[in-house]
Coordinates of C-alpha atoms in Angstrom, one line a residue:
M103 CA 153.6 61.4 -51.3
D104 CA 152.3 63.5 -48.7
I105 CA 154.1 67.9 -48.3
Y106 CA 156.3 67.0 -45.4
T107 CA 157.7 63.8 -48.0
H108 CA 158.0 66.4 -50.0
F109 CA 159.9 69.1 -48.9
V110 CA 162.4 67.1 -47.0
Q111 CA 163.6 65.4 -50.7
W112 CA 163.2 69.2 -51.8
V113 CA 166.1 70.2 -48.4
E114 CA 168.2 67.3 -49.2
C115 CA 168.5 68.6 -53.1
R116 CA 170.0 71.1 -51.4
G117 CA 172.9 69.4 -49.3
I118 CA 170.6 70.0 -46.1
V119 CA 171.6 66.1 -44.3
L120 CA 169.2 65.3 -42.0
H121 CA 169.9 62.7 -39.7
D122 CA 167.3 60.5 -37.3
I123 CA 164.9 62.9 -37.9
A124 CA 161.9 64.2 -39.2
A125 CA 159.0 67.6 -39.7
T126 CA 155.9 66.9 -38.4
P127 CA 153.1 68.8 -37.1
F128 CA 151.6 68.8 -33.3
E129 CA 148.8 70.0 -32.0
G130 CA 149.0 74.0 -31.0
R131 CA 152.5 74.4 -32.2
G132 CA 152.6 74.1 -36.3
L133 CA 155.5 72.5 -37.8
G134 CA 158.2 71.0 -35.9
V135 CA 160.6 68.2 -36.1
R136 CA 161.1 65.2 -33.9
A137 CA 163.1 62.1 -32.9
Q138 CA 162.6 59.0 -35.4
K139 CA 164.6 56.5 -33.3
R140 CA 166.1 57.4 -29.2
I141 CA 169.2 59.1 -30.1
S142 CA 172.3 60.1 -27.8
A143 CA 173.6 63.1 -26.2
G144 CA 176.1 64.9 -28.8
A145 CA 174.5 63.7 -31.6
T146 CA 174.2 65.2 -34.4
L147 CA 171.1 65.8 -36.6
L148 CA 171.0 68.1 -38.9
E149 CA 173.3 70.1 -41.4
V150 CA 172.5 72.7 -42.8
P151 CA 175.6 73.6 -45.2
F152 CA 175.2 78.1 -46.1
T153 CA 175.1 77.6 -49.0
A154 CA 171.7 76.3 -48.2
L155 CA 170.6 78.8 -46.3
Y156 CA 168.7 82.4 -48.1
T157 CA 171.0 85.4 -47.2
P158 CA 171.2 88.8 -48.2
E159 CA 173.8 87.6 -51.0
S160 CA 171.5 84.6 -52.5
V161 CA 168.5 87.3 -53.5
P162 CA 168.5 87.4 -57.1
N163 CA 170.3 90.7 -58.2
P164 CA 167.0 92.0 -59.9
I165 CA 165.1 92.1 -56.9
R166 CA 168.4 93.2 -54.6
A167 CA 169.2 96.8 -57.5
A168 CA 165.8 97.8 -56.7
A169 CA 165.5 97.4 -53.4
R170 CA 169.8 98.2 -52.5
Q171 CA 168.6 100.9 -49.7
T172 CA 166.3 98.4 -47.7
R173 CA 167.1 96.4 -45.1
A174 CA 168.1 92.4 -44.7
H175 CA 165.0 91.4 -43.7
G176 CA 163.1 93.0 -45.6
L177 CA 165.1 92.1 -48.7
L178 CA 164.4 88.6 -47.6
A179 CA 159.8 89.1 -47.2
A180 CA 160.5 90.5 -50.5
A181 CA 162.2 87.6 -52.7
L182 CA 160.4 85.4 -50.6
A183 CA 157.7 87.8 -51.9
S184 CA 158.7 87.5 -55.2
N185 CA 159.5 83.5 -55.4
T186 CA 158.7 80.6 -52.4
P187 CA 159.2 77.7 -53.4
P188 CA 156.7 75.6 -53.6
A189 CA 158.1 73.0 -51.5
W190 CA 158.3 75.0 -48.7
S191 CA 156.0 76.8 -49.1
A192 CA 153.2 74.7 -48.5
V193 CA 155.3 73.6 -45.1
L194 CA 154.9 77.1 -44.4
P195 CA 152.4 78.8 -41.3
T196 CA 149.8 80.4 -43.5
R197 CA 148.7 84.1 -44.3
A198 CA 145.4 82.6 -42.0
D199 CA 147.8 81.0 -39.8
L200 CA 149.7 84.3 -38.9
E201 CA 147.9 87.0 -38.9
A202 CA 145.1 85.3 -35.9
S203 CA 148.5 84.4 -34.0
M204 CA 150.9 87.5 -34.5
P205 CA 149.8 90.1 -32.2
L206 CA 150.7 93.2 -35.8
C207 CA 148.0 91.9 -37.8
W208 CA 145.2 92.4 -35.1
P209 CA 142.8 94.6 -35.3
D210 CA 143.5 98.2 -32.8
A211 CA 140.9 97.3 -30.8
L212 CA 142.1 93.4 -29.2
L213 CA 146.3 95.3 -29.1
F214 CA 144.4 98.4 -27.2
H215 CA 144.7 95.0 -24.7
L216 CA 148.4 93.6 -24.7
P217 CA 150.7 94.2 -21.8
P218 CA 151.8 97.5 -21.9
A219 CA 155.2 95.8 -22.5
A220 CA 153.6 94.0 -25.6
S221 CA 152.5 97.7 -26.7
Q222 CA 155.9 98.7 -26.8
L223 CA 157.9 96.4 -28.6
L224 CA 154.8 95.9 -31.5
K225 CA 155.3 99.9 -32.3
E226 CA 158.5 99.2 -32.7
Q227 CA 158.4 95.8 -35.1
A228 CA 155.4 97.7 -37.0
A229 CA 157.9 100.4 -37.6
K230 CA 160.6 98.2 -39.5
L231 CA 157.3 97.3 -41.5
R232 CA 156.2 100.4 -43.1
A233 CA 159.9 101.4 -43.4
D234 CA 161.1 98.2 -44.9
W235 CA 158.0 98.0 -47.6
A236 CA 158.0 102.0 -47.9
S237 CA 161.7 101.3 -49.6
V238 CA 160.5 97.9 -50.8
S239 CA 157.7 99.4 -52.3
S240 CA 158.9 102.2 -54.0
A241 CA 160.9 100.1 -56.1
I242 CA 159.4 96.3 -56.6
N243 CA 155.8 97.1 -57.7
H244 CA 154.3 93.4 -58.5
I245 CA 154.2 92.7 -54.1
K246 CA 150.5 93.4 -53.2
Q247 CA 151.1 94.6 -49.2
R248 CA 149.7 92.3 -47.2
H249 CA 151.1 89.6 -49.5
Y250 CA 154.5 91.3 -48.7
R251 CA 153.3 91.3 -43.7
Y252 CA 153.4 88.1 -43.9
N253 CA 156.3 87.8 -46.1
W254 CA 158.0 89.9 -44.0
L255 CA 156.5 87.6 -40.9
L256 CA 158.0 85.1 -41.8
V257 CA 161.4 85.5 -41.8
N258 CA 160.2 87.6 -38.3
T259 CA 159.0 84.6 -37.2
R260 CA 161.8 81.9 -39.4
S261 CA 165.4 83.7 -39.9
F262 CA 168.6 82.7 -37.3
Y263 CA 171.4 85.1 -36.1
F264 CA 174.5 84.9 -39.5
V265 CA 177.8 86.8 -40.5
P266 CA 178.8 85.4 -44.0
P267 CA 182.2 84.2 -44.1
T268 CA 183.3 86.2 -46.1
Q269 CA 182.6 90.0 -44.5
R270 CA 183.0 87.9 -40.7
H271 CA 186.2 89.9 -40.5
R272 CA 183.9 92.9 -40.3
P273 CA 180.4 92.3 -40.2
P274 CA 177.1 93.9 -40.8
A275 CA 174.9 95.9 -38.0
P276 CA 173.3 92.8 -36.6
S277 CA 170.2 94.0 -37.3
N278 CA 171.0 93.6 -41.5
C279 CA 173.0 89.6 -39.9
L280 CA 170.4 87.5 -40.8
A281 CA 169.5 84.5 -42.8
L282 CA 166.8 82.1 -43.6
N283 CA 167.4 77.7 -42.7
P284 CA 165.6 76.1 -44.2
F285 CA 164.3 72.6 -42.5
A286 CA 166.3 74.3 -38.9
D287 CA 163.6 76.8 -39.1
C288 CA 161.0 74.2 -38.4
L289 CA 162.6 73.5 -34.3
N290 CA 160.3 75.1 -32.0
H291 CA 161.0 77.3 -29.0
S292 CA 161.6 75.4 -25.7
S293 CA 163.7 77.2 -22.3
T294 CA 164.5 73.3 -21.5
P295 CA 166.1 72.9 -25.4
S296 CA 167.2 69.0 -26.3
A297 CA 169.0 70.4 -28.9
T298 CA 171.7 73.5 -29.9
V299 CA 172.8 75.4 -33.4
K300 CA 175.5 77.0 -34.2
P301 CA 177.6 77.8 -37.1
C302 CA 180.8 74.8 -37.2
G303 CA 182.6 75.4 -40.2
T304 CA 181.2 76.5 -42.6
S305 CA 177.3 75.0 -41.8
F306 CA 175.1 74.9 -39.4
V307 CA 175.2 71.5 -36.8
V308 CA 172.6 71.1 -35.0
S309 CA 173.2 68.6 -32.3
A310 CA 171.2 66.6 -30.0
N311 CA 172.4 68.0 -26.4
T312 CA 170.5 65.8 -23.7
N313 CA 169.3 62.1 -24.6
I314 CA 166.1 62.4 -26.7
E315 CA 163.7 59.4 -27.3
A316 CA 162.2 58.7 -30.1
D317 CA 159.3 59.9 -30.9
E318 CA 160.0 63.0 -28.7
E319 CA 159.8 67.1 -29.9
I320 CA 164.0 68.0 -31.0
S321 CA 164.3 71.7 -29.4
I322 CA 166.3 75.3 -29.2
S323 CA 165.8 77.8 -27.5
Y324 CA 165.3 81.3 -29.4
G325 CA 166.7 83.0 -26.2
N326 CA 165.3 84.0 -22.2
H327 CA 162.1 86.2 -23.2
S328 CA 159.8 86.9 -21.3
N329 CA 156.1 85.8 -22.7
D330 CA 155.0 89.4 -24.4
F331 CA 158.3 88.9 -26.2
L332 CA 157.4 86.1 -27.3
L333 CA 154.0 86.6 -28.3
V334 CA 155.1 89.7 -30.3
E335 CA 158.6 88.3 -31.9
Y336 CA 156.6 85.0 -32.2
G337 CA 152.8 84.7 -32.4
F338 CA 153.2 82.3 -28.7
I339 CA 153.3 82.8 -25.1
M340 CA 155.4 79.8 -23.3
E341 CA 153.2 78.1 -20.9
K342 CA 156.1 78.0 -18.1
N343 CA 158.8 80.4 -19.1
P344 CA 161.7 81.2 -16.3
W345 CA 162.4 84.6 -18.2
D346 CA 158.9 85.6 -18.0
E347 CA 158.3 89.6 -17.0
F348 CA 155.9 92.1 -17.0
L349 CA 156.3 96.0 -17.7
L350 CA 155.3 98.0 -14.1
D351 CA 155.8 101.1 -16.3
P352 CA 152.1 102.6 -16.5
W353 CA 151.3 102.2 -12.3
I354 CA 154.6 103.8 -11.2
L355 CA 155.2 107.4 -14.1
A356 CA 150.9 107.8 -13.0
R357 CA 152.2 109.4 -9.3
M358 CA 155.8 111.0 -10.6
S359 CA 155.5 114.7 -11.2
Q360 CA 157.4 116.2 -14.1
A361 CA 159.8 117.4 -11.8
Q362 CA 160.6 113.6 -10.8
I363 CA 160.6 112.8 -14.1
N364 CA 163.5 114.9 -15.5
E365 CA 165.2 113.4 -12.0
L366 CA 165.2 110.0 -12.6
D367 CA 165.8 110.9 -16.9
R368 CA 169.1 113.1 -15.1
E369 CA 169.7 109.6 -14.3
G370 CA 169.7 107.5 -15.9
F371 CA 166.2 105.6 -14.2
L372 CA 163.3 106.4 -16.3
G373 CA 161.6 103.2 -17.5
S374 CA 161.8 100.3 -17.4
Y375 CA 160.9 99.5 -14.3
I376 CA 160.4 95.2 -14.1
L377 CA 158.6 92.6 -12.1
D378 CA 160.6 88.9 -13.2
R379 CA 159.3 85.9 -11.4
N380 CA 161.5 86.7 -8.9
T381 CA 161.3 90.4 -7.3
V382 CA 161.4 93.8 -9.1
C383 CA 164.5 95.0 -10.4
Y384 CA 166.7 98.4 -9.1
R385 CA 165.4 100.9 -11.4
T386 CA 161.7 99.7 -9.2
Q387 CA 163.2 100.3 -6.1
V388 CA 165.5 104.0 -8.2
A389 CA 162.1 105.1 -9.4
L390 CA 159.2 104.1 -6.1
R391 CA 161.7 104.8 -4.0
L392 CA 162.5 108.5 -4.9
L393 CA 158.4 108.8 -4.8
C394 CA 158.4 107.1 -1.1
T395 CA 161.7 108.7 0.5
S396 CA 163.1 111.7 0.9
L397 CA 165.5 113.3 -1.8
D398 CA 169.0 112.8 0.2
S399 CA 168.0 109.4 1.8
W400 CA 167.1 108.7 -2.6
K401 CA 170.5 109.5 -3.2
N402 CA 171.9 108.3 -0.7
F403 CA 170.6 104.7 -1.9
L404 CA 172.1 105.8 -6.2
K405 CA 175.4 106.0 -4.0
G406 CA 174.5 102.5 -2.0
L407 CA 174.0 104.3 1.3
D408 CA 171.7 101.4 3.6
G409 CA 168.4 103.8 4.6
T410 CA 166.4 103.4 7.1
K411 CA 163.9 101.0 8.4
N412 CA 161.0 103.1 7.8
D413 CA 162.4 104.8 4.0
E414 CA 162.8 100.2 4.4
R415 CA 158.8 100.2 5.4
S416 CA 158.0 103.0 3.1
Y417 CA 159.1 101.2 -0.2
R418 CA 157.4 98.1 0.6
D419 CA 154.0 100.0 1.3
L420 CA 154.3 102.2 -2.1
L421 CA 154.8 99.3 -4.1
Y422 CA 152.6 96.6 -2.4
Q423 CA 150.2 99.9 -4.1
I424 CA 151.8 99.6 -7.1
L425 CA 151.2 95.4 -8.0
E426 CA 147.2 95.6 -6.1
E427 CA 146.8 98.3 -8.8
C428 CA 148.1 96.3 -11.4
R429 CA 146.0 92.9 -10.3
D430 CA 143.5 96.2 -10.6
H431 CA 143.7 96.7 -14.1
I432 CA 143.3 92.4 -14.1
P433 CA 139.6 91.7 -14.0
P434 CA 138.4 94.5 -16.2
T435 CA 141.1 93.8 -19.4
L436 CA 139.8 90.3 -19.0
A437 CA 135.9 91.0 -19.4
K438 CA 136.9 93.8 -22.3
I439 CA 138.2 90.6 -23.7
S440 CA 136.5 88.2 -23.4
S441 CA 133.8 90.8 -24.7
F442 CA 134.8 90.3 -28.9
D443 CA 133.2 87.9 -30.5
D444 CA 134.2 84.7 -32.2
R445 CA 136.0 85.8 -35.4
F446 CA 139.2 86.5 -32.8
K447 CA 138.7 83.7 -31.3
S448 CA 142.8 82.3 -30.6
Q449 CA 143.4 85.4 -30.1
K450 CA 141.1 86.1 -26.8
S451 CA 142.5 82.6 -25.8
T452 CA 146.1 84.1 -25.3
L453 CA 145.2 87.9 -24.6
T454 CA 143.4 86.2 -21.9
H455 CA 145.9 83.5 -21.5
R456 CA 148.6 86.0 -20.7
W457 CA 146.5 88.4 -18.1
N458 CA 146.1 85.4 -16.1
Q459 CA 149.7 84.7 -16.6
I460 CA 150.3 87.9 -15.5
D461 CA 148.5 88.1 -12.4
L462 CA 150.2 84.9 -10.8
L463 CA 153.5 87.3 -11.4
V464 CA 152.4 90.0 -9.7
R465 CA 150.5 88.4 -7.8
A466 CA 153.8 86.5 -6.3
A467 CA 155.3 89.5 -6.1
M468 CA 152.6 90.2 -3.7
L469 CA 152.3 87.6 -1.3
Q470 CA 156.4 88.5 -0.8
I471 CA 156.5 92.1 0.3

């Protein structure tokens, strides 16, 4: 019996119902879910009763009691690290796979070349892991740190938002509304998903939202996320991502005086300057106009008043210069990435591809100015 058949038998024993779908490895995407026959839009593909979920409430009492101050994420990771069912463990990504794909596990020399938004997200993620590990390791001494990190990343990449029915009148903090959802966690992400996942009654139900052909991979959406977010949180980037964007903060803030930084902070416009696939955000316009127009003109812009033609020309010229500086940063970054040895082949490939995506994003914006 192969590991996928064994896995399906295990999930079915937990009360999970599969309708004409199968767990299948896909080249370059890991384990996924495919249709075994043509499926019509609206058909139910998968039913996962809430009783089959792994939730903080289902964590064994000894672990819950020992690590009672730990967040849901950290608690679920401790439970997995202590005992993952063999049939499930056999189809999960290996530790080597996760350590290669997740920036949290990369050496600092590689992390230096992450895009700015990815670096920010990674710092926040690392702080959460440190806090969870500190809580768990002080209470449970049989779990090794590297093994805990591996299981923490499994939870990070595979958990679903879930509020237990008994807590819906007073739900916990969103960060504690987590559950591991066996088999549903095999569904890969797409910006054009073929299925949706919704709680319905006492189950999670996965339904087709379009016609699906036999042997076609079935996908869901993890949310409208940029590739930097997907890289840090899930360990992959999308080839085509309508929600992709690039953080311009390092290039804009480097031009600011302390007085200008204070002014932006007072008005609530300090940081988070975004270039998406269409244009720069309003926050970026505010910051750049502070740099290139008079203070009175800038305050009028905040009030929604139109500036002069000279103001507009100055803004566009400065935006072009900023984007040009971003592009100038890319070739030396790619050269440094390529200098790493082949122990980091997959990481090099991901970073190179990501910076090439950013180059296209920036170049497209420059052509519109």
